Amino acid sequence: MTDADTDRDPEFDAVRRDGVLRIRRPNAEWLSTGWNGGRRVADHAYNISVPEGWDHTDLETYVDDRLERAGFETPASETAGPALLTGVDIADARGARRGPVTAYATAGMSNPAALPVEPAPAESDGDGIEAGESELEPGRGTVNVVVGTTRALAPGALANLIAVAAEAKAATLLAETGFPGTTTDAVVVGHDPDGPQTAFSGSGTEVGAATRACVRDAVRASLRAHYAAADAELPESVADATYGVSTAERADVFRPPLEDGSAEPDS
């Protein structure tokens, strides 16, 4: 897909304007991991590009101002849709659709979050920054994903769709970049409460399988568009990245105890 290749999705229609991607589905219910996350019913979800050096902390006021500047109606707080923030140019956003699912993504890797499976001792790790330093700095990169389905998902199925989308994002990023994500990634999933009732959204279901395909293809396309536009290369390690973390700490592993008086079952 090139910058000239544009399309509209009739189910979860999106438009880009002044650094804001607005995704529309009337009366959709959304579940977001973003700064104003949780569940809410709203007509729109947003992905907003922030400039380099962005350091706002009053996020609600900032988002309202950006939506107003872009010519989008600013809803009351109780009806406002979820909004994600990213350091990636909204021109690099890409969408993908399959069956009852549409996904939109923006992807940049200036702040990768590495997770070594065989971490070195903590005292020898000098590549990363302390966890938390970039918690409120989405301008450093970010992989944001918004997924919508025309199905009416059961409460657990909507929550599970976040896990399905995050898994697909991580698998795609590992294949494309060697990292499972960044320090500021976020996911929004939405469904139509008036659509066909669907009890499950796991990877083996129609909704789950379509979500995996859409997230993979949207993230991959956005990542490639972003680095083509920036005329830059993906970082090969946390040390090569502008920002990033590597979780080299080891956790204490333990076996949950049996209740007093119970016997260990035969293995």
PDB file of C-alpha atoms in Angstrom:
ATOM      1  CA  MET A   1       0.000   0.000   0.000  1.00  0.00           C
ATOM      2  CA  THR A   2       1.300   3.467  -0.873  1.00  0.00           C
ATOM      3  CA  ASP A   3       0.288   6.833   0.561  1.00  0.00           C
ATOM      4  CA  ALA A   4      -2.011   7.261  -2.448  1.00  0.00           C
ATOM      5  CA  ASP A   5      -3.885   4.015  -1.736  1.00  0.00           C
ATOM      6  CA  THR A   6      -6.853   4.978   0.421  1.00  0.00           C
ATOM      7  CA  ASP A   7     -10.067   3.168   1.161  1.00  0.00           C
ATOM      8  CA  ARG A   8     -13.067   3.434   3.466  1.00  0.00           C
ATOM      9  CA  ASP A   9     -14.519   0.662   5.542  1.00  0.00           C
ATOM     10  CA  PRO A  10     -18.320   0.759   5.675  1.00  0.00           C
ATOM     11  CA  GLU A  11     -18.466  -0.879   9.108  1.00  0.00           C
ATOM     12  CA  PHE A  12     -15.800   1.012  11.077  1.00  0.00           C
ATOM     13  CA  ASP A  13     -15.251   4.050   8.885  1.00  0.00           C
ATOM     14  CA  ALA A  14     -12.166   6.149   9.532  1.00  0.00           C
ATOM     15  CA  VAL A  15     -10.917   9.538   8.427  1.00  0.00           C
ATOM     16  CA  ARG A  16      -7.597  11.335   8.967  1.00  0.00           C
ATOM     17  CA  ARG A  17      -7.565  15.040   9.695  1.00  0.00           C
ATOM     18  CA  ASP A  18      -4.881  17.294  11.210  1.00  0.00           C
ATOM     19  CA  GLY A  19      -2.980  14.470  12.872  1.00  0.00           C
ATOM     20  CA  VAL A  20      -6.085  12.705  14.187  1.00  0.00           C
ATOM     21  CA  LEU A  21      -7.505   9.377  13.042  1.00  0.00           C
ATOM     22  CA  ARG A  22     -11.217   9.130  13.896  1.00  0.00           C
ATOM     23  CA  ILE A  23     -12.889   5.715  13.702  1.00  0.00           C
ATOM     24  CA  ARG A  24     -16.688   5.698  13.619  1.00  0.00           C
ATOM     25  CA  ARG A  25     -19.332   3.113  14.526  1.00  0.00           C
ATOM     26  CA  PRO A  26     -22.582   4.498  16.005  1.00  0.00           C
ATOM     27  CA  ASN A  27     -23.317   3.262  19.536  1.00  0.00           C
ATOM     28  CA  ALA A  28     -20.310   0.959  19.612  1.00  0.00           C
ATOM     29  CA  GLU A  29     -19.034  -0.294  22.949  1.00  0.00           C
ATOM     30  CA  TRP A  30     -15.279   0.123  23.347  1.00  0.00           C
ATOM     31  CA  LEU A  31     -12.751  -1.338  25.761  1.00  0.00           C
ATOM     32  CA  SER A  32      -9.458   0.522  25.908  1.00  0.00           C
ATOM     33  CA  THR A  33      -6.080   0.122  27.599  1.00  0.00           C
ATOM     34  CA  GLY A  34      -5.253   3.782  26.868  1.00  0.00           C
ATOM     35  CA  TRP A  35      -5.025   6.724  29.238  1.00  0.00           C
ATOM     36  CA  ASN A  36      -8.834   7.182  29.411  1.00  0.00           C
ATOM     37  CA  GLY A  37      -9.383   3.456  29.201  1.00  0.00           C
ATOM     38  CA  GLY A  38     -12.038   1.050  30.354  1.00  0.00           C
ATOM     39  CA  ARG A  39     -15.455   0.378  28.846  1.00  0.00           C
ATOM     40  CA  ARG A  40     -17.651   3.018  27.280  1.00  0.00           C
ATOM     41  CA  VAL A  41     -20.348   3.402  24.641  1.00  0.00           C
ATOM     42  CA  ALA A  42     -19.485   6.036  22.042  1.00  0.00           C
ATOM     43  CA  ASP A  43     -19.756   6.715  18.328  1.00  0.00           C
ATOM     44  CA  HIS A  44     -16.027   7.247  17.838  1.00  0.00           C
ATOM     45  CA  ALA A  45     -12.550   6.151  18.857  1.00  0.00           C
ATOM     46  CA  TYR A  46      -9.436   8.231  18.145  1.00  0.00           C
ATOM     47  CA  ASN A  47      -5.718   7.845  17.524  1.00  0.00           C
ATOM     48  CA  ILE A  48      -3.868  11.149  17.877  1.00  0.00           C
ATOM     49  CA  SER A  49      -0.333  11.929  16.749  1.00  0.00           C
ATOM     50  CA  VAL A  50       1.699  14.104  19.109  1.00  0.00           C
ATOM     51  CA  PRO A  51       4.768  16.162  18.149  1.00  0.00           C
ATOM     52  CA  GLU A  52       8.365  15.451  19.111  1.00  0.00           C
ATOM     53  CA  GLY A  53       9.126  16.804  22.562  1.00  0.00           C
ATOM     54  CA  TRP A  54       5.476  16.575  23.601  1.00  0.00           C
ATOM     55  CA  ASP A  55       5.219  16.783  27.390  1.00  0.00           C
ATOM     56  CA  HIS A  56       1.579  17.513  28.279  1.00  0.00           C
ATOM     57  CA  THR A  57       0.198  15.962  31.460  1.00  0.00           C
ATOM     58  CA  ASP A  58      -3.396  17.275  31.306  1.00  0.00           C
ATOM     59  CA  LEU A  59      -4.329  14.700  28.722  1.00  0.00           C
ATOM     60  CA  GLU A  60      -8.092  15.304  28.724  1.00  0.00           C
ATOM     61  CA  THR A  61      -7.659  18.993  27.903  1.00  0.00           C
ATOM     62  CA  TYR A  62      -5.011  18.208  25.304  1.00  0.00           C
ATOM     63  CA  VAL A  63      -7.178  15.616  23.542  1.00  0.00           C
ATOM     64  CA  ASP A  64     -10.210  17.931  23.558  1.00  0.00           C
ATOM     65  CA  ASP A  65      -8.095  20.700  22.053  1.00  0.00           C
ATOM     66  CA  ARG A  66      -6.712  18.444  19.326  1.00  0.00           C
ATOM     67  CA  LEU A  67     -10.176  17.174  18.373  1.00  0.00           C
ATOM     68  CA  GLU A  68     -11.496  20.743  18.212  1.00  0.00           C
ATOM     69  CA  ARG A  69      -8.555  21.889  16.109  1.00  0.00           C
ATOM     70  CA  ALA A  70      -9.149  18.992  13.736  1.00  0.00           C
ATOM     71  CA  GLY A  71     -12.782  20.017  13.310  1.00  0.00           C
ATOM     72  CA  PHE A  72     -14.208  17.031  15.179  1.00  0.00           C
ATOM     73  CA  GLU A  73     -16.995  17.537  17.670  1.00  0.00           C
ATOM     74  CA  THR A  74     -15.725  17.378  21.242  1.00  0.00           C
ATOM     75  CA  PRO A  75     -18.186  15.140  23.132  1.00  0.00           C
ATOM     76  CA  ALA A  76     -19.037  15.435  26.792  1.00  0.00           C
ATOM     77  CA  SER A  77     -16.717  13.404  29.000  1.00  0.00           C
ATOM     78  CA  GLU A  78     -19.356  10.777  29.751  1.00  0.00           C
ATOM     79  CA  THR A  79     -19.910  10.100  26.026  1.00  0.00           C
ATOM     80  CA  ALA A  80     -16.339  10.624  24.809  1.00  0.00           C
ATOM     81  CA  GLY A  81     -14.802   7.756  22.910  1.00  0.00           C
ATOM     82  CA  PRO A  82     -11.410   6.274  23.786  1.00  0.00           C
ATOM     83  CA  ALA A  83      -8.364   8.160  22.542  1.00  0.00           C
ATOM     84  CA  LEU A  84      -4.835   6.884  22.028  1.00  0.00           C
ATOM     85  CA  LEU A  85      -1.705   9.030  21.663  1.00  0.00           C
ATOM     86  CA  THR A  86       1.252   8.230  19.444  1.00  0.00           C
ATOM     87  CA  GLY A  87       4.500   9.705  18.225  1.00  0.00           C
ATOM     88  CA  VAL A  88       3.870   8.158  14.799  1.00  0.00           C
ATOM     89  CA  ASP A  89       2.531  10.405  12.035  1.00  0.00           C
ATOM     90  CA  ILE A  90      -1.137   9.626  11.369  1.00  0.00           C
ATOM     91  CA  ALA A  91      -0.259   9.602   7.660  1.00  0.00           C
ATOM     92  CA  ASP A  92       1.417   6.262   8.445  1.00  0.00           C
ATOM     93  CA  ALA A  93      -1.788   4.726   9.837  1.00  0.00           C
ATOM     94  CA  ARG A  94      -2.978   1.659   7.996  1.00  0.00           C
ATOM     95  CA  GLY A  95      -6.183  -0.350   8.162  1.00  0.00           C
ATOM     96  CA  ALA A  96      -7.015  -3.961   7.385  1.00  0.00           C
ATOM     97  CA  ARG A  97     -10.317  -5.814   7.277  1.00  0.00           C
ATOM     98  CA  ARG A  98     -11.433  -9.403   7.103  1.00  0.00           C
ATOM     99  CA  GLY A  99     -14.944 -10.760   7.601  1.00  0.00           C
ATOM    100  CA  PRO A 100     -16.564  -9.097  10.628  1.00  0.00           C
ATOM    101  CA  VAL A 101     -13.385  -7.323  11.787  1.00  0.00           C
ATOM    102  CA  THR A 102     -11.542  -4.110  10.924  1.00  0.00           C
ATOM    103  CA  ALA A 103      -8.242  -3.024  12.499  1.00  0.00           C
ATOM    104  CA  TYR A 104      -6.274   0.218  12.340  1.00  0.00           C
ATOM    105  CA  ALA A 105      -2.668   0.589  13.472  1.00  0.00           C
ATOM    106  CA  THR A 106       0.139   3.083  13.830  1.00  0.00           C
ATOM    107  CA  ALA A 107       3.574   1.628  14.513  1.00  0.00           C
ATOM    108  CA  GLY A 108       6.964   3.086  15.401  1.00  0.00           C
ATOM    109  CA  MET A 109       9.830   1.505  17.362  1.00  0.00           C
ATOM    110  CA  SER A 110      11.964   4.322  18.774  1.00  0.00           C
ATOM    111  CA  ASN A 111      11.178   3.022  22.289  1.00  0.00           C
ATOM    112  CA  PRO A 112      11.347  -0.783  22.063  1.00  0.00           C
ATOM    113  CA  ALA A 113      10.642  -2.929  25.105  1.00  0.00           C
ATOM    114  CA  ALA A 114      12.822  -6.030  24.967  1.00  0.00           C
ATOM    115  CA  LEU A 115      12.077  -9.111  27.070  1.00  0.00           C
ATOM    116  CA  PRO A 116      15.041 -11.503  27.123  1.00  0.00           C
ATOM    117  CA  VAL A 117      13.859 -15.050  27.768  1.00  0.00           C
ATOM    118  CA  GLU A 118      17.269 -15.884  29.250  1.00  0.00           C
ATOM    119  CA  PRO A 119      18.104 -12.588  30.982  1.00  0.00           C
ATOM    120  CA  ALA A 120      21.608 -11.824  32.113  1.00  0.00           C
ATOM    121  CA  PRO A 121      22.106 -10.952  35.793  1.00  0.00           C
ATOM    122  CA  ALA A 122      20.561  -7.580  36.527  1.00  0.00           C
ATOM    123  CA  GLU A 123      23.860  -5.972  37.515  1.00  0.00           C
ATOM    124  CA  SER A 124      25.304  -6.578  34.030  1.00  0.00           C
ATOM    125  CA  ASP A 125      22.399  -4.999  32.159  1.00  0.00           C
ATOM    126  CA  GLY A 126      23.192  -1.487  31.032  1.00  0.00           C
ATOM    127  CA  ASP A 127      21.189  -1.188  27.825  1.00  0.00           C
ATOM    128  CA  GLY A 128      17.827  -0.024  29.082  1.00  0.00           C
ATOM    129  CA  ILE A 129      16.367   2.802  31.088  1.00  0.00           C
ATOM    130  CA  GLU A 130      14.571   2.359  34.371  1.00  0.00           C
ATOM    131  CA  ALA A 131      11.039   1.047  33.910  1.00  0.00           C
ATOM    132  CA  GLY A 132       8.550   3.884  34.219  1.00  0.00           C
ATOM    133  CA  GLU A 133      10.730   6.653  32.794  1.00  0.00           C
ATOM    134  CA  SER A 134       8.709   6.702  29.590  1.00  0.00           C
ATOM    135  CA  GLU A 135       5.280   5.814  31.010  1.00  0.00           C
ATOM    136  CA  LEU A 136       3.776   9.172  30.065  1.00  0.00           C
ATOM    137  CA  GLU A 137       5.800   9.818  26.935  1.00  0.00           C
ATOM    138  CA  PRO A 138       3.841   8.361  24.002  1.00  0.00           C
ATOM    139  CA  GLY A 139       5.648  10.727  21.642  1.00  0.00           C
ATOM    140  CA  ARG A 140       8.607   8.370  21.700  1.00  0.00           C
ATOM    141  CA  GLY A 141       7.087   5.895  19.252  1.00  0.00           C
ATOM    142  CA  THR A 142       4.271   3.549  20.216  1.00  0.00           C
ATOM    143  CA  VAL A 143       2.309   0.803  18.499  1.00  0.00           C
ATOM    144  CA  ASN A 144      -1.399   1.591  18.760  1.00  0.00           C
ATOM    145  CA  VAL A 145      -4.071  -0.805  17.540  1.00  0.00           C
ATOM    146  CA  VAL A 146      -7.828  -0.221  17.253  1.00  0.00           C
ATOM    147  CA  VAL A 147      -9.960  -3.265  16.434  1.00  0.00           C
ATOM    148  CA  GLY A 148     -13.672  -3.221  15.686  1.00  0.00           C
ATOM    149  CA  THR A 149     -16.109  -6.048  15.017  1.00  0.00           C
ATOM    150  CA  THR A 150     -19.699  -5.966  13.818  1.00  0.00           C
ATOM    151  CA  ARG A 151     -20.508  -8.851  16.165  1.00  0.00           C
ATOM    152  CA  ALA A 152     -22.055  -8.314  19.604  1.00  0.00           C
ATOM    153  CA  LEU A 153     -19.492  -9.838  21.930  1.00  0.00           C
ATOM    154  CA  ALA A 154     -20.198 -11.227  25.372  1.00  0.00           C
ATOM    155  CA  PRO A 155     -18.421  -9.227  28.123  1.00  0.00           C
ATOM    156  CA  GLY A 156     -15.651 -11.796  28.477  1.00  0.00           C
ATOM    157  CA  ALA A 157     -15.246 -12.087  24.714  1.00  0.00           C
ATOM    158  CA  LEU A 158     -14.708  -8.337  24.375  1.00  0.00           C
ATOM    159  CA  ALA A 159     -12.053  -8.403  27.087  1.00  0.00           C
ATOM    160  CA  ASN A 160     -10.430 -11.465  25.534  1.00  0.00           C
ATOM    161  CA  LEU A 161     -10.208  -9.659  22.186  1.00  0.00           C
ATOM    162  CA  ILE A 162      -7.612  -7.342  23.747  1.00  0.00           C
ATOM    163  CA  ALA A 163      -5.464 -10.376  24.496  1.00  0.00           C
ATOM    164  CA  VAL A 164      -5.941 -11.702  20.953  1.00  0.00           C
ATOM    165  CA  ALA A 165      -4.999  -8.333  19.435  1.00  0.00           C
ATOM    166  CA  ALA A 166      -1.999  -7.875  21.746  1.00  0.00           C
ATOM    167  CA  GLU A 167      -0.737 -11.369  20.942  1.00  0.00           C
ATOM    168  CA  ALA A 168      -1.018 -10.702  17.206  1.00  0.00           C
ATOM    169  CA  LYS A 169       0.753  -7.358  17.622  1.00  0.00           C
ATOM    170  CA  ALA A 170       3.600  -8.931  19.585  1.00  0.00           C
ATOM    171  CA  ALA A 171       4.026 -11.805  17.106  1.00  0.00           C
ATOM    172  CA  THR A 172       4.113  -9.372  14.183  1.00  0.00           C
ATOM    173  CA  LEU A 173       6.599  -7.049  15.857  1.00  0.00           C
ATOM    174  CA  LEU A 174       8.868  -9.928  16.850  1.00  0.00           C
ATOM    175  CA  ALA A 175       8.936 -11.111  13.242  1.00  0.00           C
ATOM    176  CA  GLU A 176       9.469  -7.622  11.806  1.00  0.00           C
ATOM    177  CA  THR A 177      11.682  -5.988  14.447  1.00  0.00           C
ATOM    178  CA  GLY A 178      12.859  -8.564  16.994  1.00  0.00           C
ATOM    179  CA  PHE A 179      10.950  -6.761  19.773  1.00  0.00           C
ATOM    180  CA  PRO A 180       7.504  -7.725  21.141  1.00  0.00           C
ATOM    181  CA  GLY A 181       6.408  -4.124  21.636  1.00  0.00           C
ATOM    182  CA  THR A 182       7.291  -0.659  22.904  1.00  0.00           C
ATOM    183  CA  THR A 183       7.045   0.989  26.298  1.00  0.00           C
ATOM    184  CA  THR A 184       3.802   2.781  25.407  1.00  0.00           C
ATOM    185  CA  ASP A 185       1.714   0.382  23.294  1.00  0.00           C
ATOM    186  CA  ALA A 186      -2.076   0.451  23.650  1.00  0.00           C
ATOM    187  CA  VAL A 187      -5.052  -1.473  22.282  1.00  0.00           C
ATOM    188  CA  VAL A 188      -8.705  -0.510  21.828  1.00  0.00           C
ATOM    189  CA  VAL A 189     -11.327  -3.082  20.870  1.00  0.00           C
ATOM    190  CA  GLY A 190     -14.919  -2.304  19.958  1.00  0.00           C
ATOM    191  CA  HIS A 191     -18.065  -4.204  19.049  1.00  0.00           C
ATOM    192  CA  ASP A 192     -21.644  -3.534  17.978  1.00  0.00           C
ATOM    193  CA  PRO A 193     -24.024  -4.424  20.846  1.00  0.00           C
ATOM    194  CA  ASP A 194     -26.831  -4.759  18.267  1.00  0.00           C
ATOM    195  CA  GLY A 195     -24.926  -7.165  16.031  1.00  0.00           C
ATOM    196  CA  PRO A 196     -25.130 -10.973  15.923  1.00  0.00           C
ATOM    197  CA  GLN A 197     -24.492 -12.375  19.398  1.00  0.00           C
ATOM    198  CA  THR A 198     -21.066 -13.979  19.798  1.00  0.00           C
ATOM    199  CA  ALA A 199     -19.986 -15.722  22.992  1.00  0.00           C
ATOM    200  CA  PHE A 200     -16.283 -16.252  22.269  1.00  0.00           C
ATOM    201  CA  SER A 201     -13.430 -14.404  20.552  1.00  0.00           C
ATOM    202  CA  GLY A 202     -10.457 -16.746  20.909  1.00  0.00           C
ATOM    203  CA  SER A 203      -7.956 -17.354  18.147  1.00  0.00           C
ATOM    204  CA  GLY A 204      -9.940 -20.331  16.855  1.00  0.00           C
ATOM    205  CA  THR A 205     -13.164 -18.361  16.372  1.00  0.00           C
ATOM    206  CA  GLU A 206     -14.180 -16.339  13.335  1.00  0.00           C
ATOM    207  CA  VAL A 207     -13.757 -13.045  15.189  1.00  0.00           C
ATOM    208  CA  GLY A 208     -10.468 -14.041  16.797  1.00  0.00           C
ATOM    209  CA  ALA A 209      -8.915 -15.390  13.619  1.00  0.00           C
ATOM    210  CA  ALA A 210      -9.964 -12.308  11.644  1.00  0.00           C
ATOM    211  CA  THR A 211      -8.570 -10.061  14.391  1.00  0.00           C
ATOM    212  CA  ARG A 212      -5.212 -11.795  14.257  1.00  0.00           C
ATOM    213  CA  ALA A 213      -5.012 -11.393  10.483  1.00  0.00           C
ATOM    214  CA  CYS A 214      -6.130  -7.754  10.529  1.00  0.00           C
ATOM    215  CA  VAL A 215      -3.789  -6.713  13.342  1.00  0.00           C
ATOM    216  CA  ARG A 216      -0.831  -8.479  11.743  1.00  0.00           C
ATOM    217  CA  ASP A 217      -1.371  -6.885   8.351  1.00  0.00           C
ATOM    218  CA  ALA A 218      -2.228  -3.392   9.643  1.00  0.00           C
ATOM    219  CA  VAL A 219       0.759  -3.277  12.017  1.00  0.00           C
ATOM    220  CA  ARG A 220       3.140  -4.554   9.359  1.00  0.00           C
ATOM    221  CA  ALA A 221       1.888  -2.046   6.778  1.00  0.00           C
ATOM    222  CA  SER A 222       2.059   0.893   9.195  1.00  0.00           C
ATOM    223  CA  LEU A 223       5.536  -0.062  10.390  1.00  0.00           C
ATOM    224  CA  ARG A 224       6.854  -0.222   6.847  1.00  0.00           C
ATOM    225  CA  ALA A 225       5.130   3.036   5.892  1.00  0.00           C
ATOM    226  CA  HIS A 226       6.527   4.792   8.948  1.00  0.00           C
ATOM    227  CA  TYR A 227      10.131   3.844   8.289  1.00  0.00           C
ATOM    228  CA  ALA A 228       9.853   4.496   4.578  1.00  0.00           C
ATOM    229  CA  ALA A 229       8.510   7.989   5.276  1.00  0.00           C
ATOM    230  CA  ALA A 230      11.086   8.697   7.978  1.00  0.00           C
ATOM    231  CA  ASP A 231      13.961   7.398   5.813  1.00  0.00           C
ATOM    232  CA  ALA A 232      15.214   5.659   8.948  1.00  0.00           C
ATOM    233  CA  GLU A 233      16.106   2.128   9.982  1.00  0.00           C
ATOM    234  CA  LEU A 234      14.605  -0.013  12.688  1.00  0.00           C
ATOM    235  CA  PRO A 235      16.801  -0.282  15.797  1.00  0.00           C
ATOM    236  CA  GLU A 236      18.640  -3.590  16.075  1.00  0.00           C
ATOM    237  CA  SER A 237      18.851  -3.463  19.868  1.00  0.00           C
ATOM    238  CA  VAL A 238      17.675  -1.399  22.821  1.00  0.00           C
ATOM    239  CA  ALA A 239      21.103   0.241  22.882  1.00  0.00           C
ATOM    240  CA  ASP A 240      20.653   1.325  19.240  1.00  0.00           C
ATOM    241  CA  ALA A 241      17.204   2.803  19.894  1.00  0.00           C
ATOM    242  CA  THR A 242      16.562   6.405  20.840  1.00  0.00           C
ATOM    243  CA  TYR A 243      14.669   5.200  23.910  1.00  0.00           C
ATOM    244  CA  GLY A 244      13.756   1.785  25.253  1.00  0.00           C
ATOM    245  CA  VAL A 245      13.913  -0.735  28.031  1.00  0.00           C
ATOM    246  CA  SER A 246      15.105  -4.291  28.474  1.00  0.00           C
ATOM    247  CA  THR A 247      13.545  -6.251  31.305  1.00  0.00           C
ATOM    248  CA  ALA A 248      16.561  -8.176  32.563  1.00  0.00           C
ATOM    249  CA  GLU A 249      15.294  -8.704  36.109  1.00  0.00           C
ATOM    250  CA  ARG A 250      14.477 -12.231  37.213  1.00  0.00           C
ATOM    251  CA  ALA A 251      11.343 -13.032  39.192  1.00  0.00           C
ATOM    252  CA  ASP A 252      11.095 -15.504  42.064  1.00  0.00           C
ATOM    253  CA  VAL A 253       9.311 -18.608  40.796  1.00  0.00           C
ATOM    254  CA  PHE A 254       7.278 -20.689  43.240  1.00  0.00           C
ATOM    255  CA  ARG A 255       4.686 -23.441  43.394  1.00  0.00           C
ATOM    256  CA  PRO A 256       1.308 -22.530  44.956  1.00  0.00           C
ATOM    257  CA  PRO A 257       0.765 -24.575  48.136  1.00  0.00           C
ATOM    258  CA  LEU A 258      -1.847 -27.252  48.579  1.00  0.00           C
ATOM    259  CA  GLU A 259      -4.664 -26.588  50.995  1.00  0.00           C
ATOM    260  CA  ASP A 260      -3.926 -28.082  54.422  1.00  0.00           C
ATOM    261  CA  GLY A 261      -4.877 -31.753  54.635  1.00  0.00           C
ATOM    262  CA  SER A 262      -5.220 -32.325  50.894  1.00  0.00           C
ATOM    263  CA  ALA A 263      -3.157 -34.839  48.974  1.00  0.00           C
ATOM    264  CA  GLU A 264      -1.085 -34.197  45.863  1.00  0.00           C
ATOM    265  CA  PRO A 265      -2.813 -35.913  42.895  1.00  0.00           C
ATOM    266  CA  ASP A 266      -0.915 -38.571  40.983  1.00  0.00           C
ATOM    267  CA  SER A 267       1.032 -37.014  38.157  1.00  0.00           C
TER     268      SER A 267
END
